[in-house]
Structures are given as structure tokens and as C-alpha cells.
């Protein structure tokens, strides 16, 4: 087992190629704990490896998948779990985020999982507290655990990822998922193409070593994976395209368009989905979609991350 160099997980950029593979390999074993294909192999979908450890879940932004999967991951490792309801917390009385986190740490937390709408909050906290900080998504900046579960899902279907082509489509500008995927996929030797209207896929992204394409149909040629992204209205300050109908016509994934990619091209989406906007229902629910698998794998990957970070404490 490789020991992670940092006690925090803040970005994919800070993980080495080998650390990424270590997390993905560890997640494979974790998945066996709760999603074994062999019937009755595990009546209790739980292991005692984090017994006596405390994991705090701190989400200042809405979430379904990430928050619940971290909570389940910690519970399946037998940790004590505290999930703070921000709206009912002393944050409402004016307490600063640092004081909130220090208060929780005074109750002997080991790992604090944080999501915040402002980029940089997890890093700020990592400099302030002695617990391990895990970034569960900060602003438009990073969502490393989403990227790791995406790699895990790709590997389950495609095996070795080196040389594969992944097309990421949509609101790249506001997407922390896209940023973390770009950095991580490049470490794994994957060719990344970004697609969307110029207002949401600025040319400057090519500095990251990716291809930029404004014609979705052309980009799909030879694609092994097409990753659709939601339009993040909550992060937009103005109008980035004329209408939803217009966006769907040029950048929505439908069956005809998907047929332009490789026949077994995987359809991915981090969720939540806006059906009929970036993806049609028959594609989201179709045979090439692995969207629900991504959610299942999210629990396994987050178990692996909590386990590997706790091993450093
Ligand atoms: N993919 C993702 O981060 O989803 P949630 O916002 O539901 O956690």
C-alpha cells in the first residue's frame, strides 16, 4: 500500500499518478464490502476499519450524491459520523466558518469533509485545523472525489485508460468537475476534448493541454467516453447562450448524436441531470449510460479516501 503524501485531499493536481491508482485500487476492495456480485457473501455491508474515528460532514452548498455517499462511506467503515445541518447551526448567529470548524474539532474530529461555494475554503481550513480536510467541491475550482469516481467507473469498463479519448461537454467554465477531470485524466494519459459554446468553453482552456471543439458532432468521432455537464445557472452572472432550446440543439446529447461516437462509448454525467437540456432521457437511461454506476462507485471511492487518509493519522 502506498502512503498518501498529504493528510488532506484538496485537489487532483496534488496527487501523483501512483497515488491516484492506489485510491482506485483500494476502492475496488471497498466496493466488495457493499456491492459484491456474489449473493450472501456479505450479510453485513460494513467493515470495522475506522472504528473509533470521527468523520464530520460539513456542506455549505446543496448536495445529494456527494454528501450522502460520504456519510455512507464513513458509516460502512464503522466511523462515528457527524453531519452538521448548516441552516440550523450557529453559523446563523454569525459564527465564522473557522470557528465552526474549530468547535467541531474540539469534539475530536479526525476527518472533515467540506463543500463550499467559494473556491479555496477547504485549503484555508487545512491550514487552520489539525484534522484531515477533504474537498467535496469548492466553487468552480475542484471536485477531486468526483473525478476519482469517474476514473474508477471508466476503468471498470475500459481497463487501461492511457490513450483513450474522453469528450467533456457543456458548461466547462463553471465546472469544478471538468477541472478536476482534466487534471487527473491527463495524469492517466487520456486525451481530453472539451466541447460547448465559446462563451462556456473559452480558448484559454487549451493551455491545459486539452483540445477545444465547438462542433459536438465532430468531437464525438472516436470517443470512448462522453461526459455531459449541467448548465450551472447558480454560478452564472449573465446570459451565456440565447436559449435552452438553442443550447440543446447544438450541445444536447441524443441517440443520433451518440451514434457518432464509438459503438460502446460510455455516457457519463456527475449529476444532477437536467433532462432535455444537456441530455435526453433515452440516453441518460439507455444501455450506454453508467450514471447510476458512478453513484455506486462514489461510495467505494470515498471509502477508499477516508481509509487511506485515516491510515496517515
Ligand atoms: N456530482 C455531485 O457533486 O452531485 P451532488 O451535488 O448531488 O453532490
PDB file of N, CA and C and ligand atoms in Angstrom, residues 59 62-67 115 143 146 176-177 270-272, ligand 1:
ATOM      1  N   UNK A  59     -21.419  20.628   4.754  1.00  0.00           N
ATOM      2  CA  UNK A  59     -21.790  21.072   3.401  1.00  0.00           C
ATOM      3  C   UNK A  59     -22.490  22.431   3.462  1.00  0.00           C
ATOM      4  N   UNK A  62     -25.853  22.914  -1.505  1.00  0.00           N
ATOM      5  CA  UNK A  62     -26.694  21.714  -1.634  1.00  0.00           C
ATOM      6  C   UNK A  62     -25.946  20.547  -2.268  1.00  0.00           C
ATOM      7  N   UNK A  63     -26.371  19.350  -1.925  1.00  0.00           N
ATOM      8  CA  UNK A  63     -25.781  18.133  -2.496  1.00  0.00           C
ATOM      9  C   UNK A  63     -26.692  16.961  -2.176  1.00  0.00           C
ATOM     10  N   UNK A  64     -26.776  16.024  -3.092  1.00  0.00           N
ATOM     11  CA  UNK A  64     -27.417  14.732  -2.795  1.00  0.00           C
ATOM     12  C   UNK A  64     -26.363  13.638  -2.814  1.00  0.00           C
ATOM     13  N   UNK A  65     -25.696  13.493  -3.973  1.00  0.00           N
ATOM     14  CA  UNK A  65     -24.767  12.380  -4.164  1.00  0.00           C
ATOM     15  C   UNK A  65     -23.550  12.449  -3.233  1.00  0.00           C
ATOM     16  N   UNK A  66     -22.843  13.563  -3.278  1.00  0.00           N
ATOM     17  CA  UNK A  66     -21.561  13.638  -2.559  1.00  0.00           C
ATOM     18  C   UNK A  66     -21.772  13.536  -1.055  1.00  0.00           C
ATOM     19  N   UNK A  67     -22.748  14.281  -0.553  1.00  0.00           N
ATOM     20  CA  UNK A  67     -22.961  14.293   0.887  1.00  0.00           C
ATOM     21  C   UNK A  67     -23.394  12.924   1.407  1.00  0.00           C
ATOM     22  N   UNK A 115     -17.785  21.017   1.679  1.00  0.00           N
ATOM     23  CA  UNK A 115     -18.192  21.610   0.397  1.00  0.00           C
ATOM     24  C   UNK A 115     -18.552  23.068   0.660  1.00  0.00           C
ATOM     25  N   UNK A 143     -13.246  19.363  -7.614  1.00  0.00           N
ATOM     26  CA  UNK A 143     -14.128  18.329  -7.049  1.00  0.00           C
ATOM     27  C   UNK A 143     -13.377  16.999  -7.214  1.00  0.00           C
ATOM     28  N   UNK A 146     -15.117  13.492  -7.086  1.00  0.00           N
ATOM     29  CA  UNK A 146     -15.951  13.203  -8.264  1.00  0.00           C
ATOM     30  C   UNK A 146     -15.066  12.691  -9.406  1.00  0.00           C
ATOM     31  N   UNK A 176     -16.248  22.641 -11.659  1.00  0.00           N
ATOM     32  CA  UNK A 176     -15.136  22.073 -10.878  1.00  0.00           C
ATOM     33  C   UNK A 176     -14.929  20.606 -11.261  1.00  0.00           C
ATOM     34  N   UNK A 177     -16.009  19.950 -11.705  1.00  0.00           N
ATOM     35  CA  UNK A 177     -15.875  18.542 -12.145  1.00  0.00           C
ATOM     36  C   UNK A 177     -14.963  18.478 -13.370  1.00  0.00           C
ATOM     37  N   UNK A 270     -22.004  13.712 -13.936  1.00  0.00           N
ATOM     38  CA  UNK A 270     -21.809  13.716 -12.475  1.00  0.00           C
ATOM     39  C   UNK A 270     -23.116  13.882 -11.715  1.00  0.00           C
ATOM     40  N   UNK A 271     -24.174  14.377 -12.410  1.00  0.00           N
ATOM     41  CA  UNK A 271     -25.440  14.663 -11.746  1.00  0.00           C
ATOM     42  C   UNK A 271     -25.330  15.972 -10.956  1.00  0.00           C
ATOM     43  N   UNK A 272     -26.439  16.604 -10.621  1.00  0.00           N
ATOM     44  CA  UNK A 272     -27.781  16.243 -11.072  1.00  0.00           C
ATOM     45  C   UNK A 272     -27.983  16.548 -12.556  1.00  0.00           C
TER      46      UNK A 272
HETATM   47  N1  LIG B   1     -21.912  15.239  -8.547  1.00  0.00           N
HETATM   48  C1  LIG B   1     -22.238  15.949  -7.458  1.00  0.00           C
HETATM   49  O1  LIG B   1     -21.389  16.621  -6.861  1.00  0.00           O
HETATM   50  O2  LIG B   1     -23.549  15.846  -7.095  1.00  0.00           O
HETATM   51  P1  LIG B   1     -24.185  16.484  -5.775  1.00  0.00           P
HETATM   52  O3  LIG B   1     -24.179  17.978  -5.952  1.00  0.00           O
HETATM   53  O4  LIG B   1     -25.579  15.901  -5.683  1.00  0.00           O
HETATM   54  O5  LIG B   1     -23.330  16.083  -4.613  1.00  0.00           O
END
